[in-house]
Amino acid sequence: MRNITTKIALIILSGWFLYSCSLVKNVPDGKYLLKKNDITVNGDEKNDDDHKAQMYQLPNTNVLGWHIRLGIYNLANKDADSSYQAWLVKNPGWHNFLTKTLSEKQVQRLGNSFFVSGFSNFAKKTGEPPVIVDLNRVKKSRNRLHAYYYRQGYFRSKVDFSIDTLENKRAEVNYSVITGKPYMLDSIATFIETPALESLYNKKRNEAAIKKGQQYNEANFTAERERITSYFRNNGAYTFQQNNISYVLDTVGNNYKANVDLIIDNETVRRGDSTFVRPFKLYEISQVNIYTKNPTREDQTIDSVSYNGFNLYSSGKLNYRPKAITDAIFITPGSTFADYRRVFTSRYLSNLRVFNYPTIQYVEDPNDPNKLITNIFLNPRKKFRFTPSADFTHSNIQDFGIQGSLGLTIRNIFKGAEILELSTRGNIGSSRDQAIRDRSFFNILEYGADAKLTFPRIFFPFNTEKIIPKEMIPSTLMSFGISRQRNIGLDKENFTGVLTYNWTPRRTDRARTRSAKLDLFNIQYIRNVNAENYFNVYQSSYNRLNDYANEYATAVSPDYFKDPTAEDLELKIEEGTNGFINDVLATPAIVTVSPEDERNISRIEERRERLTENNLIFSTNFTYTTSTREGLTDNTFFIFKTKAESAGGVLSLLAPLMTENKDVPVGNRTVFDVQYSQYIKGELDFIKHFDLRRGKVLAMRAFFGLAVPYGNSTSIPFARSYFAGGSNDNRAWQSYSLGPGRSGGLNDFNEANLKMAYSAELRFNIFGKLNGAIFGDVGNIWNIWDEVDDTDFTFNGLKSFEDLALGTGMGFRYDFNFFVLRFDVGFKTYNPGKEEGERWFKEYNFSKCVYNVGINYPF
């Protein structure tokens, strides 16, 4: 054993030595590969991103210490074409053969072909050349470090560097920063030539970003310039710009104190070849002109109308109700010019989705030089838009499928900027599932239709302007849908109706965006057409029930089995399964079993009843989202979403008034002969990304969800319950296969009403558009405060945190710009469904791993 260990260690050390030597393959003699930048500030080591950003040279990128891209680059032939020419000279026979077969010109071109240079070009393009220490760049890094601390008030800082050469052509660069004392702001004087601007400034002087006693920081001066500019431009100063503000800093003989002069000169105006200076004006809006056109009319004569002080002009007859457009305009006649009104107007008009991006222009009023005329140009989008699509599919339900959809969008349908969206969809597929009796090739079918109507306002009987003003860009969505399945599970029919209000609450922090969504009515009716197919679909439930029937076969009626003489007995589905369950649970019991087996058979029946019953869900929910993400390329942000939902409250008030519920106790009441669901539900979802620079991102997600049944329900409808596993959850388990608790995923579709999940993922670039990831997923689902009482399934306080499953793995992502194709491999690292002592790493191998394919990132 000791010899084997020694050999393995020797192989690893030899491989590491060869790998280490190969990294400097393309480092010339006398040059050094940059191994590390060591930065110390006043004797303390600094390794944060801000200091790294000052470096002109950084070491080659690595993944967990492995320089993958540098290794790929080193695989390339440095000069493949020259090597090819040398090979031709060394092998004249081959040269002559190739010339006779092709031609001399083609032989020469082979040097640039893929067969000769292709791999080397690929390796150079996707790899990363060695970062060789460059003295000039080191000096530039030193100067940049000095400037970095100068901007923070360390005007007398000193920066030195040294280069330490190491063995095997490597070197470290050491930077030493001595900051000295920082300069502090002393007096702050303002010199504003325009009296109107000086008056405005003094009103908000206490909000200044630079204050006496502060340490000098250039960022504060930039923030103050932005604050003043925004404030002035939102109070009439249309022509004011940031470059109209200047600072003068006096540090001479002030003992590390700086006196600041903030200077705002008068406006410089250029007219033709001459310029002159005048005080800044605070403008008012005299007119608001809105120009649009009607592309559906051949007659393009100008149609004009005045509405609430707005002038609307249309090429052809105006195709919109004036109020529909003016409601989106925040720039009003008689108001003071304000930049934020232009931003709100542009955003609101864009959100209508009936116009392309608007153009907003201001011109001085020729009748009054202190006023502006606002011209808004609107270019309508096409009224009708068709969106057909078709695709081939494959899933765990169907081996092969063809799906298609057809959508129709009608804009401005009622001349109030409303949008009607109609869509139909269908899918036919082939499945070899034994639960499907139809053996024709295309034996499963799914189809549906949806209708959505969007209003650019709150559609409500009462005026909601004081509660949700138009600055919040409110909208209303009414949607209706229907879908039908055949030979898919229990062949569900699904009817939905939703009334949704959306708005964007006012920003109190410029770095955060907020959105609110209220589903005032969210109605869903689910009808299981083929409920008798339950035991064909849910095979795990059938197998467990059949095992009990075999165990007590002598007491079970032979009529319940397909072949009573067979060695392994199989219950007939429906007749046999229902008969056996009824015989066990009858009072008195016809088939006597042990108390534990009776409880388990009762649970199988309870689950069957729950999953086959029709559901009527009448809910109201509210979702509030806060995000700091500024764009698709932003990798430092967080998103926090909270959701609260209540179902069945309204129906619980109406149900006692209906004759069908006369003398019916709570828990069995129905509406239109369907038992309605009643529960409350809450969710917290938090996503955080950290930009680690150089293509590395640490992404994390935490989720908590709880749904509690009450009143008319003892469980949560399957459609509103939680599951664990899958490509966007715990990737070491397939969807619905994890939990609940430590039960081990006994059912085909495991779900529960409590969920906790946490995921962390380190993303990094491998080369080009190919990225990699290392991840860990923690979580599980449990039953709590519902009809399930088995402690293996339920949440039992702090001890249940031992049921949190851990999956780890790695993956690859390829960025196609418009979407990301993702492939992950998850390994069961800790499986709470196993016996104690068998939970850690027992399934950590490729035979037990789960492969996940997904589109875009999981969070």
JSON list of N, CA and C in Angstrom, two decimals, residues 48-100:
[
{"chain": "A", "resi": 48, "resn": "ASP", "atom": "N", "xyz": [-7.21, 43.98, -2.71]},
{"chain": "A", "resi": 48, "resn": "ASP", "atom": "CA", "xyz": [-8.59, 44.17, -3.14]},
{"chain": "A", "resi": 48, "resn": "ASP", "atom": "C", "xyz": [-8.65, 44.58, -4.61]},
{"chain": "A", "resi": 49, "resn": "ASP", "atom": "N", "xyz": [-9.86, 44.58, -5.16]},
{"chain": "A", "resi": 49, "resn": "ASP", "atom": "CA", "xyz": [-10.04, 44.87, -6.58]},
{"chain": "A", "resi": 49, "resn": "ASP", "atom": "C", "xyz": [-9.65, 46.29, -6.95]},
{"chain": "A", "resi": 50, "resn": "ASP", "atom": "N", "xyz": [-9.88, 47.24, -6.05]},
{"chain": "A", "resi": 50, "resn": "ASP", "atom": "CA", "xyz": [-9.54, 48.63, -6.36]},
{"chain": "A", "resi": 50, "resn": "ASP", "atom": "C", "xyz": [-8.05, 48.80, -6.60]},
{"chain": "A", "resi": 51, "resn": "HIS", "atom": "N", "xyz": [-7.24, 48.14, -5.81]},
{"chain": "A", "resi": 51, "resn": "HIS", "atom": "CA", "xyz": [-5.79, 48.24, -6.01]},
{"chain": "A", "resi": 51, "resn": "HIS", "atom": "C", "xyz": [-5.33, 47.45, -7.23]},
{"chain": "A", "resi": 52, "resn": "LYS", "atom": "N", "xyz": [-5.95, 46.30, -7.46]},
{"chain": "A", "resi": 52, "resn": "LYS", "atom": "CA", "xyz": [-5.59, 45.53, -8.66]},
{"chain": "A", "resi": 52, "resn": "LYS", "atom": "C", "xyz": [-5.91, 46.31, -9.93]},
{"chain": "A", "resi": 53, "resn": "ALA", "atom": "N", "xyz": [-6.97, 47.12, -9.87]},
{"chain": "A", "resi": 53, "resn": "ALA", "atom": "CA", "xyz": [-7.37, 47.89, -11.05]},
{"chain": "A", "resi": 53, "resn": "ALA", "atom": "C", "xyz": [-6.35, 48.94, -11.44]},
{"chain": "A", "resi": 54, "resn": "GLN", "atom": "N", "xyz": [-5.40, 49.26, -10.55]},
{"chain": "A", "resi": 54, "resn": "GLN", "atom": "CA", "xyz": [-4.38, 50.26, -10.88]},
{"chain": "A", "resi": 54, "resn": "GLN", "atom": "C", "xyz": [-3.21, 49.64, -11.63]},
{"chain": "A", "resi": 55, "resn": "MET", "atom": "N", "xyz": [-3.18, 48.33, -11.75]},
{"chain": "A", "resi": 55, "resn": "MET", "atom": "CA", "xyz": [-2.05, 47.65, -12.38]},
{"chain": "A", "resi": 55, "resn": "MET", "atom": "C", "xyz": [-2.19, 47.61, -13.90]},
{"chain": "A", "resi": 56, "resn": "TYR", "atom": "N", "xyz": [-1.11, 47.94, -14.59]},
{"chain": "A", "resi": 56, "resn": "TYR", "atom": "CA", "xyz": [-1.09, 47.80, -16.04]},
{"chain": "A", "resi": 56, "resn": "TYR", "atom": "C", "xyz": [-0.84, 46.36, -16.45]},
{"chain": "A", "resi": 57, "resn": "GLN", "atom": "N", "xyz": [-0.27, 45.58, -15.56]},
{"chain": "A", "resi": 57, "resn": "GLN", "atom": "CA", "xyz": [-0.02, 44.17, -15.82]},
{"chain": "A", "resi": 57, "resn": "GLN", "atom": "C", "xyz": [-0.56, 43.34, -14.66]},
{"chain": "A", "resi": 58, "resn": "LEU", "atom": "N", "xyz": [-1.31, 42.31, -14.98]},
{"chain": "A", "resi": 58, "resn": "LEU", "atom": "CA", "xyz": [-1.80, 41.36, -13.99]},
{"chain": "A", "resi": 58, "resn": "LEU", "atom": "C", "xyz": [-1.33, 39.97, -14.38]},
{"chain": "A", "resi": 59, "resn": "PRO", "atom": "N", "xyz": [-1.10, 39.07, -13.42]},
{"chain": "A", "resi": 59, "resn": "PRO", "atom": "CA", "xyz": [-0.68, 37.71, -13.77]},
{"chain": "A", "resi": 59, "resn": "PRO", "atom": "C", "xyz": [-1.70, 37.03, -14.67]},
{"chain": "A", "resi": 60, "resn": "ASN", "atom": "N", "xyz": [-1.27, 36.02, -15.37]},
{"chain": "A", "resi": 60, "resn": "ASN", "atom": "CA", "xyz": [-2.19, 35.27, -16.23]},
{"chain": "A", "resi": 60, "resn": "ASN", "atom": "C", "xyz": [-3.36, 34.73, -15.41]},
{"chain": "A", "resi": 61, "resn": "THR", "atom": "N", "xyz": [-4.54, 34.69, -16.05]},
{"chain": "A", "resi": 61, "resn": "THR", "atom": "CA", "xyz": [-5.73, 34.21, -15.35]},
{"chain": "A", "resi": 61, "resn": "THR", "atom": "C", "xyz": [-5.56, 32.74, -14.99]},
{"chain": "A", "resi": 62, "resn": "ASN", "atom": "N", "xyz": [-6.26, 32.34, -13.93]},
{"chain": "A", "resi": 62, "resn": "ASN", "atom": "CA", "xyz": [-6.19, 30.95, -13.50]},
{"chain": "A", "resi": 62, "resn": "ASN", "atom": "C", "xyz": [-7.54, 30.52, -12.97]},
{"chain": "A", "resi": 63, "resn": "VAL", "atom": "N", "xyz": [-7.75, 29.22, -12.98]},
{"chain": "A", "resi": 63, "resn": "VAL", "atom": "CA", "xyz": [-8.95, 28.61, -12.40]},
{"chain": "A", "resi": 63, "resn": "VAL", "atom": "C", "xyz": [-8.47, 27.64, -11.34]},
{"chain": "A", "resi": 64, "resn": "LEU", "atom": "N", "xyz": [-8.69, 28.03, -10.07]},
{"chain": "A", "resi": 64, "resn": "LEU", "atom": "CA", "xyz": [-8.24, 27.22, -8.94]},
{"chain": "A", "resi": 64, "resn": "LEU", "atom": "C", "xyz": [-6.75, 26.92, -9.02]},
{"chain": "A", "resi": 65, "resn": "GLY", "atom": "N", "xyz": [-5.98, 27.93, -9.47]},
{"chain": "A", "resi": 65, "resn": "GLY", "atom": "CA", "xyz": [-4.54, 27.80, -9.54]},
{"chain": "A", "resi": 65, "resn": "GLY", "atom": "C", "xyz": [-4.01, 27.25, -10.85]},
{"chain": "A", "resi": 66, "resn": "TRP", "atom": "N", "xyz": [-4.88, 26.80, -11.72]},
{"chain": "A", "resi": 66, "resn": "TRP", "atom": "CA", "xyz": [-4.46, 26.24, -13.01]},
{"chain": "A", "resi": 66, "resn": "TRP", "atom": "C", "xyz": [-4.58, 27.31, -14.10]},
{"chain": "A", "resi": 67, "resn": "HIS", "atom": "N", "xyz": [-3.47, 27.57, -14.78]},
{"chain": "A", "resi": 67, "resn": "HIS", "atom": "CA", "xyz": [-3.45, 28.57, -15.85]},
{"chain": "A", "resi": 67, "resn": "HIS", "atom": "C", "xyz": [-3.87, 27.91, -17.16]},
{"chain": "A", "resi": 68, "resn": "ILE", "atom": "N", "xyz": [-5.19, 27.69, -17.28]},
{"chain": "A", "resi": 68, "resn": "ILE", "atom": "CA", "xyz": [-5.72, 26.93, -18.42]},
{"chain": "A", "resi": 68, "resn": "ILE", "atom": "C", "xyz": [-5.48, 27.66, -19.74]},
{"chain": "A", "resi": 69, "resn": "ARG", "atom": "N", "xyz": [-5.80, 28.94, -19.79]},
{"chain": "A", "resi": 69, "resn": "ARG", "atom": "CA", "xyz": [-5.67, 29.67, -21.06]},
{"chain": "A", "resi": 69, "resn": "ARG", "atom": "C", "xyz": [-4.21, 29.84, -21.47]},
{"chain": "A", "resi": 70, "resn": "LEU", "atom": "N", "xyz": [-3.31, 30.03, -20.49]},
{"chain": "A", "resi": 70, "resn": "LEU", "atom": "CA", "xyz": [-1.89, 30.10, -20.81]},
{"chain": "A", "resi": 70, "resn": "LEU", "atom": "C", "xyz": [-1.40, 28.76, -21.34]},
{"chain": "A", "resi": 71, "resn": "GLY", "atom": "N", "xyz": [-1.89, 27.67, -20.74]},
{"chain": "A", "resi": 71, "resn": "GLY", "atom": "CA", "xyz": [-1.51, 26.35, -21.22]},
{"chain": "A", "resi": 71, "resn": "GLY", "atom": "C", "xyz": [-1.97, 26.10, -22.64]},
{"chain": "A", "resi": 72, "resn": "ILE", "atom": "N", "xyz": [-3.20, 26.56, -22.97]},
{"chain": "A", "resi": 72, "resn": "ILE", "atom": "CA", "xyz": [-3.70, 26.41, -24.34]},
{"chain": "A", "resi": 72, "resn": "ILE", "atom": "C", "xyz": [-2.84, 27.20, -25.32]},
{"chain": "A", "resi": 73, "resn": "TYR", "atom": "N", "xyz": [-2.48, 28.42, -24.93]},
{"chain": "A", "resi": 73, "resn": "TYR", "atom": "CA", "xyz": [-1.64, 29.26, -25.81]},
{"chain": "A", "resi": 73, "resn": "TYR", "atom": "C", "xyz": [-0.29, 28.59, -26.07]},
{"chain": "A", "resi": 74, "resn": "ASN", "atom": "N", "xyz": [0.27, 27.97, -25.04]},
{"chain": "A", "resi": 74, "resn": "ASN", "atom": "CA", "xyz": [1.59, 27.34, -25.18]},
{"chain": "A", "resi": 74, "resn": "ASN", "atom": "C", "xyz": [1.56, 26.09, -26.04]},
{"chain": "A", "resi": 75, "resn": "LEU", "atom": "N", "xyz": [0.36, 25.55, -26.31]},
{"chain": "A", "resi": 75, "resn": "LEU", "atom": "CA", "xyz": [0.26, 24.39, -27.20]},
{"chain": "A", "resi": 75, "resn": "LEU", "atom": "C", "xyz": [0.46, 24.77, -28.66]},
{"chain": "A", "resi": 76, "resn": "ALA", "atom": "N", "xyz": [0.33, 26.07, -28.94]},
{"chain": "A", "resi": 76, "resn": "ALA", "atom": "CA", "xyz": [0.44, 26.53, -30.33]},
{"chain": "A", "resi": 76, "resn": "ALA", "atom": "C", "xyz": [1.88, 26.50, -30.80]},
{"chain": "A", "resi": 77, "resn": "ASN", "atom": "N", "xyz": [2.05, 26.21, -32.08]},
{"chain": "A", "resi": 77, "resn": "ASN", "atom": "CA", "xyz": [3.35, 26.34, -32.71]},
{"chain": "A", "resi": 77, "resn": "ASN", "atom": "C", "xyz": [3.60, 27.82, -32.94]},
{"chain": "A", "resi": 78, "resn": "LYS", "atom": "N", "xyz": [4.70, 28.33, -32.45]},
{"chain": "A", "resi": 78, "resn": "LYS", "atom": "CA", "xyz": [4.93, 29.77, -32.48]},
{"chain": "A", "resi": 78, "resn": "LYS", "atom": "C", "xyz": [4.89, 30.33, -33.89]},
{"chain": "A", "resi": 79, "resn": "ASP", "atom": "N", "xyz": [5.42, 29.62, -34.83]},
{"chain": "A", "resi": 79, "resn": "ASP", "atom": "CA", "xyz": [5.43, 30.07, -36.24]},
{"chain": "A", "resi": 79, "resn": "ASP", "atom": "C", "xyz": [5.17, 28.86, -37.11]},
{"chain": "A", "resi": 80, "resn": "ALA", "atom": "N", "xyz": [3.88, 28.48, -37.22]},
{"chain": "A", "resi": 80, "resn": "ALA", "atom": "CA", "xyz": [3.53, 27.24, -37.92]},
{"chain": "A", "resi": 80, "resn": "ALA", "atom": "C", "xyz": [3.93, 27.29, -39.39]},
{"chain": "A", "resi": 81, "resn": "ASP", "atom": "N", "xyz": [3.77, 28.44, -40.04]},
{"chain": "A", "resi": 81, "resn": "ASP", "atom": "CA", "xyz": [4.10, 28.53, -41.47]},
{"chain": "A", "resi": 81, "resn": "ASP", "atom": "C", "xyz": [5.59, 28.33, -41.70]},
{"chain": "A", "resi": 82, "resn": "SER", "atom": "N", "xyz": [6.43, 28.93, -40.86]},
{"chain": "A", "resi": 82, "resn": "SER", "atom": "CA", "xyz": [7.88, 28.77, -41.01]},
{"chain": "A", "resi": 82, "resn": "SER", "atom": "C", "xyz": [8.29, 27.32, -40.79]},
{"chain": "A", "resi": 83, "resn": "SER", "atom": "N", "xyz": [7.66, 26.68, -39.81]},
{"chain": "A", "resi": 83, "resn": "SER", "atom": "CA", "xyz": [7.96, 25.26, -39.56]},
{"chain": "A", "resi": 83, "resn": "SER", "atom": "C", "xyz": [7.59, 24.41, -40.77]},
{"chain": "A", "resi": 84, "resn": "TYR", "atom": "N", "xyz": [6.50, 24.78, -41.40]},
{"chain": "A", "resi": 84, "resn": "TYR", "atom": "CA", "xyz": [6.06, 24.07, -42.60]},
{"chain": "A", "resi": 84, "resn": "TYR", "atom": "C", "xyz": [7.07, 24.25, -43.74]},
{"chain": "A", "resi": 85, "resn": "GLN", "atom": "N", "xyz": [7.56, 25.48, -43.92]},
{"chain": "A", "resi": 85, "resn": "GLN", "atom": "CA", "xyz": [8.56, 25.73, -44.95]},
{"chain": "A", "resi": 85, "resn": "GLN", "atom": "C", "xyz": [9.84, 24.95, -44.68]},
{"chain": "A", "resi": 86, "resn": "ALA", "atom": "N", "xyz": [10.25, 24.91, -43.42]},
{"chain": "A", "resi": 86, "resn": "ALA", "atom": "CA", "xyz": [11.45, 24.14, -43.07]},
{"chain": "A", "resi": 86, "resn": "ALA", "atom": "C", "xyz": [11.24, 22.65, -43.36]},
{"chain": "A", "resi": 87, "resn": "TRP", "atom": "N", "xyz": [10.01, 22.17, -43.10]},
{"chain": "A", "resi": 87, "resn": "TRP", "atom": "CA", "xyz": [9.71, 20.75, -43.37]},
{"chain": "A", "resi": 87, "resn": "TRP", "atom": "C", "xyz": [9.79, 20.47, -44.87]},
{"chain": "A", "resi": 88, "resn": "LEU", "atom": "N", "xyz": [9.36, 21.40, -45.70]},
{"chain": "A", "resi": 88, "resn": "LEU", "atom": "CA", "xyz": [9.45, 21.21, -47.15]},
{"chain": "A", "resi": 88, "resn": "LEU", "atom": "C", "xyz": [10.90, 21.13, -47.61]},
{"chain": "A", "resi": 89, "resn": "VAL", "atom": "N", "xyz": [11.75, 21.99, -47.01]},
{"chain": "A", "resi": 89, "resn": "VAL", "atom": "CA", "xyz": [13.17, 21.98, -47.38]},
{"chain": "A", "resi": 89, "resn": "VAL", "atom": "C", "xyz": [13.82, 20.68, -46.93]},
{"chain": "A", "resi": 90, "resn": "LYS", "atom": "N", "xyz": [13.45, 20.20, -45.78]},
{"chain": "A", "resi": 90, "resn": "LYS", "atom": "CA", "xyz": [14.05, 18.99, -45.22]},
{"chain": "A", "resi": 90, "resn": "LYS", "atom": "C", "xyz": [13.57, 17.72, -45.94]},
{"chain": "A", "resi": 91, "resn": "ASN", "atom": "N", "xyz": [12.37, 17.81, -46.55]},
{"chain": "A", "resi": 91, "resn": "ASN", "atom": "CA", "xyz": [11.79, 16.64, -47.23]},
{"chain": "A", "resi": 91, "resn": "ASN", "atom": "C", "xyz": [11.47, 16.99, -48.68]},
{"chain": "A", "resi": 92, "resn": "PRO", "atom": "N", "xyz": [12.49, 17.08, -49.53]},
{"chain": "A", "resi": 92, "resn": "PRO", "atom": "CA", "xyz": [12.26, 17.47, -50.94]},
{"chain": "A", "resi": 92, "resn": "PRO", "atom": "C", "xyz": [11.39, 16.47, -51.69]},
{"chain": "A", "resi": 93, "resn": "GLY", "atom": "N", "xyz": [11.43, 15.20, -51.30]},
{"chain": "A", "resi": 93, "resn": "GLY", "atom": "CA", "xyz": [10.59, 14.21, -51.96]},
{"chain": "A", "resi": 93, "resn": "GLY", "atom": "C", "xyz": [9.11, 14.52, -51.79]},
{"chain": "A", "resi": 94, "resn": "TRP", "atom": "N", "xyz": [8.73, 14.81, -50.56]},
{"chain": "A", "resi": 94, "resn": "TRP", "atom": "CA", "xyz": [7.34, 15.19, -50.29]},
{"chain": "A", "resi": 94, "resn": "TRP", "atom": "C", "xyz": [6.98, 16.49, -51.00]},
{"chain": "A", "resi": 95, "resn": "HIS", "atom": "N", "xyz": [7.94, 17.42, -51.04]},
{"chain": "A", "resi": 95, "resn": "HIS", "atom": "CA", "xyz": [7.70, 18.70, -51.72]},
{"chain": "A", "resi": 95, "resn": "HIS", "atom": "C", "xyz": [7.39, 18.46, -53.20]},
{"chain": "A", "resi": 96, "resn": "ASN", "atom": "N", "xyz": [8.19, 17.61, -53.84]},
{"chain": "A", "resi": 96, "resn": "ASN", "atom": "CA", "xyz": [7.96, 17.31, -55.27]},
{"chain": "A", "resi": 96, "resn": "ASN", "atom": "C", "xyz": [6.63, 16.60, -55.47]},
{"chain": "A", "resi": 97, "resn": "PHE", "atom": "N", "xyz": [6.30, 15.66, -54.57]},
{"chain": "A", "resi": 97, "resn": "PHE", "atom": "CA", "xyz": [5.04, 14.92, -54.69]},
{"chain": "A", "resi": 97, "resn": "PHE", "atom": "C", "xyz": [3.84, 15.87, -54.58]},
{"chain": "A", "resi": 98, "resn": "LEU", "atom": "N", "xyz": [3.90, 16.77, -53.60]},
{"chain": "A", "resi": 98, "resn": "LEU", "atom": "CA", "xyz": [2.79, 17.71, -53.41]},
{"chain": "A", "resi": 98, "resn": "LEU", "atom": "C", "xyz": [2.68, 18.67, -54.58]},
{"chain": "A", "resi": 99, "resn": "THR", "atom": "N", "xyz": [3.84, 19.08, -55.15]},
{"chain": "A", "resi": 99, "resn": "THR", "atom": "CA", "xyz": [3.81, 20.01, -56.29]},
{"chain": "A", "resi": 99, "resn": "THR", "atom": "C", "xyz": [3.19, 19.35, -57.51]},
{"chain": "A", "resi": 100, "resn": "LYS", "atom": "N", "xyz": [3.51, 18.07, -57.75]},
{"chain": "A", "resi": 100, "resn": "LYS", "atom": "CA", "xyz": [2.93, 17.36, -58.89]},
{"chain": "A", "resi": 100, "resn": "LYS", "atom": "C", "xyz": [1.44, 17.12, -58.68]}
]
